[in-house]
Amino acid sequence: MPHLDQRRAELLRRRLTGEDFTTIASELNYPDAAAAAADFTQALTDAEPLEPAVRHEADQQSLDELQHAIWDAATAGDLDAIATTLAIFDSRSRLTDLAAPARREAAAGPIDSAAVTNAELDELLALIEDPPI
């Protein structure tokens, strides 16, 4: 069995290249896939922060694997699998910023406060229900 640090490095390398936890667990002598996944999570926590693109890719692959594991059950009508699939979709949306609210641009450009006339200021203040005193 490789040294713990070497095993963990191999775990990270294999997982980040898309290998599943079951295969990794078998080949690196983890008790099961859950133990390999837990060590993967701990390795990410203990390691220097990954570049955002690398972490993003690892997260995407994990979501892909989870979705693949329950897809048949979800499409067969298993309500728990459907709920889990929807939760995975939600996670993927947040990860890819698809769930972010649309940004709205202001209709007018920025206001140059030095160029605002008294008439324009009065008009703006009229739009406010309780203008400041």
PDB file of N, CA and C in Angstrom, residues 2-87:
ATOM      1  N   PRO A   2       0.583   2.239  -0.826  1.00  0.00           N
ATOM      2  CA  PRO A   2       1.411   3.438  -0.866  1.00  0.00           C
ATOM      3  C   PRO A   2       1.308   4.230   0.426  1.00  0.00           C
ATOM      4  N   HIS A   3       2.296   5.062   0.671  1.00  0.00           N
ATOM      5  CA  HIS A   3       2.289   5.967   1.813  1.00  0.00           C
ATOM      6  C   HIS A   3       1.009   6.804   1.763  1.00  0.00           C
ATOM      7  N   LEU A   4       0.490   7.209   2.923  1.00  0.00           N
ATOM      8  CA  LEU A   4      -0.783   7.928   3.014  1.00  0.00           C
ATOM      9  C   LEU A   4      -0.813   9.158   2.105  1.00  0.00           C
ATOM     10  N   ASP A   5       0.258   9.973   2.142  1.00  0.00           N
ATOM     11  CA  ASP A   5       0.280  11.164   1.306  1.00  0.00           C
ATOM     12  C   ASP A   5       0.268  10.809  -0.173  1.00  0.00           C
ATOM     13  N   GLN A   6       0.976   9.744  -0.539  1.00  0.00           N
ATOM     14  CA  GLN A   6       0.999   9.308  -1.937  1.00  0.00           C
ATOM     15  C   GLN A   6      -0.373   8.785  -2.346  1.00  0.00           C
ATOM     16  N   ARG A   7      -1.006   8.035  -1.452  1.00  0.00           N
ATOM     17  CA  ARG A   7      -2.333   7.493  -1.755  1.00  0.00           C
ATOM     18  C   ARG A   7      -3.334   8.633  -1.952  1.00  0.00           C
ATOM     19  N   ARG A   8      -3.259   9.627  -1.080  1.00  0.00           N
ATOM     20  CA  ARG A   8      -4.175  10.755  -1.186  1.00  0.00           C
ATOM     21  C   ARG A   8      -3.926  11.539  -2.473  1.00  0.00           C
ATOM     22  N   ALA A   9      -2.658  11.727  -2.816  1.00  0.00           N
ATOM     23  CA  ALA A   9      -2.330  12.434  -4.057  1.00  0.00           C
ATOM     24  C   ALA A   9      -2.862  11.653  -5.261  1.00  0.00           C
ATOM     25  N   GLU A  10      -2.733  10.326  -5.209  1.00  0.00           N
ATOM     26  CA  GLU A  10      -3.251   9.494  -6.306  1.00  0.00           C
ATOM     27  C   GLU A  10      -4.772   9.548  -6.343  1.00  0.00           C
ATOM     28  N   LEU A  11      -5.393   9.562  -5.169  1.00  0.00           N
ATOM     29  CA  LEU A  11      -6.849   9.716  -5.083  1.00  0.00           C
ATOM     30  C   LEU A  11      -7.282  11.012  -5.757  1.00  0.00           C
ATOM     31  N   LEU A  12      -6.631  12.119  -5.416  1.00  0.00           N
ATOM     32  CA  LEU A  12      -6.974  13.407  -6.023  1.00  0.00           C
ATOM     33  C   LEU A  12      -6.768  13.381  -7.530  1.00  0.00           C
ATOM     34  N   ARG A  13      -5.634  12.861  -7.963  1.00  0.00           N
ATOM     35  CA  ARG A  13      -5.332  12.822  -9.396  1.00  0.00           C
ATOM     36  C   ARG A  13      -6.388  12.023 -10.144  1.00  0.00           C
ATOM     37  N   ARG A  14      -6.701  10.845  -9.636  1.00  0.00           N
ATOM     38  CA  ARG A  14      -7.667   9.985 -10.313  1.00  0.00           C
ATOM     39  C   ARG A  14      -9.063  10.591 -10.329  1.00  0.00           C
ATOM     40  N   ARG A  15      -9.466  11.164  -9.215  1.00  0.00           N
ATOM     41  CA  ARG A  15     -10.817  11.731  -9.151  1.00  0.00           C
ATOM     42  C   ARG A  15     -10.940  12.941 -10.072  1.00  0.00           C
ATOM     43  N   LEU A  16      -9.910  13.763 -10.107  1.00  0.00           N
ATOM     44  CA  LEU A  16      -9.946  14.957 -10.944  1.00  0.00           C
ATOM     45  C   LEU A  16      -9.859  14.624 -12.429  1.00  0.00           C
ATOM     46  N   THR A  17      -9.467  13.402 -12.750  1.00  0.00           N
ATOM     47  CA  THR A  17      -9.481  12.979 -14.155  1.00  0.00           C
ATOM     48  C   THR A  17     -10.762  12.226 -14.483  1.00  0.00           C
ATOM     49  N   GLY A  18     -11.682  12.140 -13.513  1.00  0.00           N
ATOM     50  CA  GLY A  18     -12.998  11.585 -13.789  1.00  0.00           C
ATOM     51  C   GLY A  18     -13.226  10.154 -13.349  1.00  0.00           C
ATOM     52  N   GLU A  19     -12.251   9.534 -12.716  1.00  0.00           N
ATOM     53  CA  GLU A  19     -12.430   8.149 -12.283  1.00  0.00           C
ATOM     54  C   GLU A  19     -13.434   8.091 -11.135  1.00  0.00           C
ATOM     55  N   ASP A  20     -14.246   7.034 -11.098  1.00  0.00           N
ATOM     56  CA  ASP A  20     -15.280   6.933 -10.064  1.00  0.00           C
ATOM     57  C   ASP A  20     -14.690   6.434  -8.749  1.00  0.00           C
ATOM     58  N   PHE A  21     -15.376   6.738  -7.650  1.00  0.00           N
ATOM     59  CA  PHE A  21     -14.891   6.392  -6.321  1.00  0.00           C
ATOM     60  C   PHE A  21     -14.831   4.883  -6.089  1.00  0.00           C
ATOM     61  N   THR A  22     -15.703   4.124  -6.710  1.00  0.00           N
ATOM     62  CA  THR A  22     -15.686   2.676  -6.520  1.00  0.00           C
ATOM     63  C   THR A  22     -14.380   2.077  -7.035  1.00  0.00           C
ATOM     64  N   THR A  23     -13.974   2.491  -8.229  1.00  0.00           N
ATOM     65  CA  THR A  23     -12.722   1.996  -8.802  1.00  0.00           C
ATOM     66  C   THR A  23     -11.534   2.471  -7.985  1.00  0.00           C
ATOM     67  N   ILE A  24     -11.561   3.743  -7.613  1.00  0.00           N
ATOM     68  CA  ILE A  24     -10.468   4.303  -6.819  1.00  0.00           C
ATOM     69  C   ILE A  24     -10.341   3.550  -5.496  1.00  0.00           C
ATOM     70  N   ALA A  25     -11.458   3.314  -4.830  1.00  0.00           N
ATOM     71  CA  ALA A  25     -11.442   2.619  -3.540  1.00  0.00           C
ATOM     72  C   ALA A  25     -10.834   1.232  -3.678  1.00  0.00           C
ATOM     73  N   SER A  26     -11.230   0.527  -4.711  1.00  0.00           N
ATOM     74  CA  SER A  26     -10.730  -0.828  -4.933  1.00  0.00           C
ATOM     75  C   SER A  26      -9.230  -0.836  -5.187  1.00  0.00           C
ATOM     76  N   GLU A  27      -8.776   0.060  -6.035  1.00  0.00           N
ATOM     77  CA  GLU A  27      -7.375   0.051  -6.444  1.00  0.00           C
ATOM     78  C   GLU A  27      -6.433   0.696  -5.437  1.00  0.00           C
ATOM     79  N   LEU A  28      -6.957   1.564  -4.570  1.00  0.00           N
ATOM     80  CA  LEU A  28      -6.102   2.229  -3.582  1.00  0.00           C
ATOM     81  C   LEU A  28      -6.345   1.718  -2.162  1.00  0.00           C
ATOM     82  N   ASN A  29      -7.048   0.588  -2.050  1.00  0.00           N
ATOM     83  CA  ASN A  29      -7.261  -0.094  -0.769  1.00  0.00           C
ATOM     84  C   ASN A  29      -8.062   0.716   0.257  1.00  0.00           C
ATOM     85  N   TYR A  30      -9.084   1.414  -0.203  1.00  0.00           N
ATOM     86  CA  TYR A  30     -10.037   2.028   0.719  1.00  0.00           C
ATOM     87  C   TYR A  30     -11.087   0.973   1.039  1.00  0.00           C
ATOM     88  N   PRO A  31     -11.722   1.047   2.205  1.00  0.00           N
ATOM     89  CA  PRO A  31     -12.741   0.045   2.548  1.00  0.00           C
ATOM     90  C   PRO A  31     -13.902   0.013   1.548  1.00  0.00           C
ATOM     91  N   ASP A  32     -14.294   1.198   1.059  1.00  0.00           N
ATOM     92  CA  ASP A  32     -15.394   1.284   0.097  1.00  0.00           C
ATOM     93  C   ASP A  32     -15.369   2.652  -0.579  1.00  0.00           C
ATOM     94  N   ALA A  33     -16.304   2.854  -1.508  1.00  0.00           N
ATOM     95  CA  ALA A  33     -16.361   4.116  -2.253  1.00  0.00           C
ATOM     96  C   ALA A  33     -16.639   5.299  -1.330  1.00  0.00           C
ATOM     97  N   ALA A  34     -17.456   5.095  -0.307  1.00  0.00           N
ATOM     98  CA  ALA A  34     -17.773   6.184   0.622  1.00  0.00           C
ATOM     99  C   ALA A  34     -16.520   6.651   1.369  1.00  0.00           C
ATOM    100  N   ALA A  35     -15.661   5.709   1.745  1.00  0.00           N
ATOM    101  CA  ALA A  35     -14.416   6.080   2.434  1.00  0.00           C
ATOM    102  C   ALA A  35     -13.490   6.854   1.499  1.00  0.00           C
ATOM    103  N   ALA A  36     -13.443   6.448   0.244  1.00  0.00           N
ATOM    104  CA  ALA A  36     -12.626   7.176  -0.739  1.00  0.00           C
ATOM    105  C   ALA A  36     -13.177   8.580  -0.948  1.00  0.00           C
ATOM    106  N   ALA A  37     -14.497   8.698  -1.040  1.00  0.00           N
ATOM    107  CA  ALA A  37     -15.127  10.011  -1.223  1.00  0.00           C
ATOM    108  C   ALA A  37     -14.872  10.903  -0.014  1.00  0.00           C
ATOM    109  N   ALA A  38     -14.962  10.334   1.183  1.00  0.00           N
ATOM    110  CA  ALA A  38     -14.711  11.114   2.404  1.00  0.00           C
ATOM    111  C   ALA A  38     -13.264  11.581   2.455  1.00  0.00           C
ATOM    112  N   ASP A  39     -12.330  10.707   2.071  1.00  0.00           N
ATOM    113  CA  ASP A  39     -10.918  11.098   2.069  1.00  0.00           C
ATOM    114  C   ASP A  39     -10.661  12.145   0.997  1.00  0.00           C
ATOM    115  N   PHE A  40     -11.359  12.049  -0.127  1.00  0.00           N
ATOM    116  CA  PHE A  40     -11.241  13.054  -1.191  1.00  0.00           C
ATOM    117  C   PHE A  40     -11.666  14.422  -0.662  1.00  0.00           C
ATOM    118  N   THR A  41     -12.809  14.464   0.014  1.00  0.00           N
ATOM    119  CA  THR A  41     -13.311  15.713   0.581  1.00  0.00           C
ATOM    120  C   THR A  41     -12.330  16.264   1.605  1.00  0.00           C
ATOM    121  N   GLN A  42     -11.807  15.391   2.460  1.00  0.00           N
ATOM    122  CA  GLN A  42     -10.847  15.834   3.473  1.00  0.00           C
ATOM    123  C   GLN A  42      -9.555  16.314   2.825  1.00  0.00           C
ATOM    124  N   ALA A  43      -9.120  15.644   1.774  1.00  0.00           N
ATOM    125  CA  ALA A  43      -7.903  16.058   1.071  1.00  0.00           C
ATOM    126  C   ALA A  43      -8.074  17.451   0.471  1.00  0.00           C
ATOM    127  N   LEU A  44      -9.250  17.727  -0.074  1.00  0.00           N
ATOM    128  CA  LEU A  44      -9.511  19.057  -0.622  1.00  0.00           C
ATOM    129  C   LEU A  44      -9.494  20.111   0.483  1.00  0.00           C
ATOM    130  N   THR A  45     -10.015  19.750   1.643  1.00  0.00           N
ATOM    131  CA  THR A  45     -10.038  20.666   2.777  1.00  0.00           C
ATOM    132  C   THR A  45      -8.627  20.922   3.300  1.00  0.00           C
ATOM    133  N   ASP A  46      -7.815  19.855   3.370  1.00  0.00           N
ATOM    134  CA  ASP A  46      -6.469  19.959   3.924  1.00  0.00           C
ATOM    135  C   ASP A  46      -5.471  20.585   2.958  1.00  0.00           C
ATOM    136  N   ALA A  47      -5.717  20.450   1.680  1.00  0.00           N
ATOM    137  CA  ALA A  47      -4.751  20.896   0.678  1.00  0.00           C
ATOM    138  C   ALA A  47      -4.786  22.402   0.506  1.00  0.00           C
ATOM    139  N   GLU A  48      -3.782  22.880  -0.188  1.00  0.00           N
ATOM    140  CA  GLU A  48      -3.795  24.281  -0.599  1.00  0.00           C
ATOM    141  C   GLU A  48      -5.052  24.484  -1.441  1.00  0.00           C
ATOM    142  N   PRO A  49      -5.631  25.642  -1.394  1.00  0.00           N
ATOM    143  CA  PRO A  49      -6.837  25.856  -2.201  1.00  0.00           C
ATOM    144  C   PRO A  49      -6.578  25.580  -3.681  1.00  0.00           C
ATOM    145  N   LEU A  50      -7.501  24.850  -4.284  1.00  0.00           N
ATOM    146  CA  LEU A  50      -7.391  24.565  -5.709  1.00  0.00           C
ATOM    147  C   LEU A  50      -7.762  25.807  -6.501  1.00  0.00           C
ATOM    148  N   GLU A  51      -7.215  25.891  -7.682  1.00  0.00           N
ATOM    149  CA  GLU A  51      -7.632  26.972  -8.565  1.00  0.00           C
ATOM    150  C   GLU A  51      -9.133  26.810  -8.791  1.00  0.00           C
ATOM    151  N   PRO A  52      -9.857  27.895  -8.886  1.00  0.00           N
ATOM    152  CA  PRO A  52     -11.315  27.795  -9.044  1.00  0.00           C
ATOM    153  C   PRO A  52     -11.736  26.908 -10.218  1.00  0.00           C
ATOM    154  N   ALA A  53     -11.019  26.965 -11.336  1.00  0.00           N
ATOM    155  CA  ALA A  53     -11.397  26.155 -12.497  1.00  0.00           C
ATOM    156  C   ALA A  53     -11.248  24.671 -12.198  1.00  0.00           C
ATOM    157  N   VAL A  54     -10.214  24.294 -11.451  1.00  0.00           N
ATOM    158  CA  VAL A  54      -9.996  22.883 -11.106  1.00  0.00           C
ATOM    159  C   VAL A  54     -11.074  22.418 -10.138  1.00  0.00           C
ATOM    160  N   ARG A  55     -11.358  23.219  -9.143  1.00  0.00           N
ATOM    161  CA  ARG A  55     -12.393  22.869  -8.165  1.00  0.00           C
ATOM    162  C   ARG A  55     -13.757  22.782  -8.849  1.00  0.00           C
ATOM    163  N   HIS A  56     -14.020  23.715  -9.753  1.00  0.00           N
ATOM    164  CA  HIS A  56     -15.276  23.730 -10.495  1.00  0.00           C
ATOM    165  C   HIS A  56     -15.425  22.437 -11.297  1.00  0.00           C
ATOM    166  N   GLU A  57     -14.372  22.033 -11.984  1.00  0.00           N
ATOM    167  CA  GLU A  57     -14.413  20.806 -12.783  1.00  0.00           C
ATOM    168  C   GLU A  57     -14.643  19.580 -11.900  1.00  0.00           C
ATOM    169  N   ALA A  58     -13.977  19.524 -10.747  1.00  0.00           N
ATOM    170  CA  ALA A  58     -14.166  18.401  -9.825  1.00  0.00           C
ATOM    171  C   ALA A  58     -15.608  18.356  -9.320  1.00  0.00           C
ATOM    172  N   ASP A  59     -16.155  19.507  -8.998  1.00  0.00           N
ATOM    173  CA  ASP A  59     -17.543  19.564  -8.537  1.00  0.00           C
ATOM    174  C   ASP A  59     -18.501  19.127  -9.639  1.00  0.00           C
ATOM    175  N   GLN A  60     -18.253  19.566 -10.872  1.00  0.00           N
ATOM    176  CA  GLN A  60     -19.099  19.166 -12.005  1.00  0.00           C
ATOM    177  C   GLN A  60     -19.056  17.652 -12.196  1.00  0.00           C
ATOM    178  N   GLN A  61     -17.872  17.067 -12.106  1.00  0.00           N
ATOM    179  CA  GLN A  61     -17.749  15.620 -12.285  1.00  0.00           C
ATOM    180  C   GLN A  61     -18.481  14.863 -11.183  1.00  0.00           C
ATOM    181  N   SER A  62     -18.404  15.369  -9.972  1.00  0.00           N
ATOM    182  CA  SER A  62     -19.125  14.720  -8.871  1.00  0.00           C
ATOM    183  C   SER A  62     -20.629  14.759  -9.108  1.00  0.00           C
ATOM    184  N   LEU A  63     -21.132  15.904  -9.555  1.00  0.00           N
ATOM    185  CA  LEU A  63     -22.561  16.009  -9.854  1.00  0.00           C
ATOM    186  C   LEU A  63     -22.945  15.092 -11.007  1.00  0.00           C
ATOM    187  N   ASP A  64     -22.085  14.983 -12.018  1.00  0.00           N
ATOM    188  CA  ASP A  64     -22.342  14.071 -13.141  1.00  0.00           C
ATOM    189  C   ASP A  64     -22.470  12.633 -12.656  1.00  0.00           C
ATOM    190  N   GLU A  65     -21.552  12.232 -11.784  1.00  0.00           N
ATOM    191  CA  GLU A  65     -21.569  10.859 -11.271  1.00  0.00           C
ATOM    192  C   GLU A  65     -22.823  10.592 -10.442  1.00  0.00           C
ATOM    193  N   LEU A  66     -23.187  11.525  -9.593  1.00  0.00           N
ATOM    194  CA  LEU A  66     -24.401  11.363  -8.787  1.00  0.00           C
ATOM    195  C   LEU A  66     -25.644  11.283  -9.671  1.00  0.00           C
ATOM    196  N   GLN A  67     -25.712  12.155 -10.652  1.00  0.00           N
ATOM    197  CA  GLN A  67     -26.866  12.153 -11.548  1.00  0.00           C
ATOM    198  C   GLN A  67     -26.944  10.848 -12.324  1.00  0.00           C
ATOM    199  N   HIS A  68     -25.809  10.375 -12.808  1.00  0.00           N
ATOM    200  CA  HIS A  68     -25.778   9.117 -13.565  1.00  0.00           C
ATOM    201  C   HIS A  68     -26.260   7.951 -12.693  1.00  0.00           C
ATOM    202  N   ALA A  69     -25.875   7.966 -11.423  1.00  0.00           N
ATOM    203  CA  ALA A  69     -26.220   6.863 -10.526  1.00  0.00           C
ATOM    204  C   ALA A  69     -27.722   6.728 -10.293  1.00  0.00           C
ATOM    205  N   ILE A  70     -28.465   7.827 -10.347  1.00  0.00           N
ATOM    206  CA  ILE A  70     -29.895   7.751 -10.038  1.00  0.00           C
ATOM    207  C   ILE A  70     -30.796   8.025 -11.237  1.00  0.00           C
ATOM    208  N   TRP A  71     -30.217   8.282 -12.397  1.00  0.00           N
ATOM    209  CA  TRP A  71     -30.996   8.690 -13.557  1.00  0.00           C
ATOM    210  C   TRP A  71     -32.071   7.675 -13.941  1.00  0.00           C
ATOM    211  N   ASP A  72     -31.699   6.405 -14.014  1.00  0.00           N
ATOM    212  CA  ASP A  72     -32.673   5.377 -14.420  1.00  0.00           C
ATOM    213  C   ASP A  72     -33.855   5.319 -13.459  1.00  0.00           C
ATOM    214  N   ALA A  73     -33.563   5.403 -12.166  1.00  0.00           N
ATOM    215  CA  ALA A  73     -34.648   5.374 -11.177  1.00  0.00           C
ATOM    216  C   ALA A  73     -35.537   6.608 -11.318  1.00  0.00           C
ATOM    217  N   ALA A  74     -34.927   7.753 -11.554  1.00  0.00           N
ATOM    218  CA  ALA A  74     -35.700   8.990 -11.688  1.00  0.00           C
ATOM    219  C   ALA A  74     -36.589   8.952 -12.922  1.00  0.00           C
ATOM    220  N   THR A  75     -36.052   8.495 -14.037  1.00  0.00           N
ATOM    221  CA  THR A  75     -36.847   8.459 -15.263  1.00  0.00           C
ATOM    222  C   THR A  75     -37.879   7.345 -15.244  1.00  0.00           C
ATOM    223  N   ALA A  76     -37.724   6.392 -14.311  1.00  0.00           N
ATOM    224  CA  ALA A  76     -38.721   5.332 -14.146  1.00  0.00           C
ATOM    225  C   ALA A  76     -39.853   5.762 -13.215  1.00  0.00           C
ATOM    226  N   GLY A  77     -39.716   6.958 -12.610  1.00  0.00           N
ATOM    227  CA  GLY A  77     -40.803   7.470 -11.784  1.00  0.00           C
ATOM    228  C   GLY A  77     -40.583   7.413 -10.293  1.00  0.00           C
ATOM    229  N   ASP A  78     -39.409   6.986  -9.830  1.00  0.00           N
ATOM    230  CA  ASP A  78     -39.122   6.948  -8.397  1.00  0.00           C
ATOM    231  C   ASP A  78     -39.091   8.385  -7.876  1.00  0.00           C
ATOM    232  N   LEU A  79     -40.059   8.733  -7.023  1.00  0.00           N
ATOM    233  CA  LEU A  79     -40.193  10.117  -6.564  1.00  0.00           C
ATOM    234  C   LEU A  79     -38.982  10.604  -5.770  1.00  0.00           C
ATOM    235  N   ASP A  80     -38.383   9.728  -4.955  1.00  0.00           N
ATOM    236  CA  ASP A  80     -37.181  10.122  -4.214  1.00  0.00           C
ATOM    237  C   ASP A  80     -36.032  10.405  -5.173  1.00  0.00           C
ATOM    238  N   ALA A  81     -35.881   9.578  -6.201  1.00  0.00           N
ATOM    239  CA  ALA A  81     -34.823   9.785  -7.187  1.00  0.00           C
ATOM    240  C   ALA A  81     -35.079  11.066  -7.985  1.00  0.00           C
ATOM    241  N   ILE A  82     -36.349  11.342  -8.282  1.00  0.00           N
ATOM    242  CA  ILE A  82     -36.686  12.585  -8.990  1.00  0.00           C
ATOM    243  C   ILE A  82     -36.320  13.792  -8.133  1.00  0.00           C
ATOM    244  N   ALA A  83     -36.655  13.746  -6.852  1.00  0.00           N
ATOM    245  CA  ALA A  83     -36.326  14.861  -5.946  1.00  0.00           C
ATOM    246  C   ALA A  83     -34.810  15.036  -5.851  1.00  0.00           C
ATOM    247  N   THR A  84     -34.096  13.928  -5.781  1.00  0.00           N
ATOM    248  CA  THR A  84     -32.635  14.004  -5.717  1.00  0.00           C
ATOM    249  C   THR A  84     -32.075  14.569  -7.006  1.00  0.00           C
ATOM    250  N   THR A  85     -32.616  14.144  -8.142  1.00  0.00           N
ATOM    251  CA  THR A  85     -32.166  14.666  -9.436  1.00  0.00           C
ATOM    252  C   THR A  85     -32.399  16.170  -9.519  1.00  0.00           C
ATOM    253  N   LEU A  86     -33.558  16.616  -9.063  1.00  0.00           N
ATOM    254  CA  LEU A  86     -33.832  18.050  -9.066  1.00  0.00           C
ATOM    255  C   LEU A  86     -32.869  18.812  -8.162  1.00  0.00           C
ATOM    256  N   ALA A  87     -32.519  18.217  -7.034  1.00  0.00           N
ATOM    257  CA  ALA A  87     -31.535  18.846  -6.140  1.00  0.00           C
ATOM    258  C   ALA A  87     -30.169  18.929  -6.821  1.00  0.00           C
TER     259      ALA A  87
END
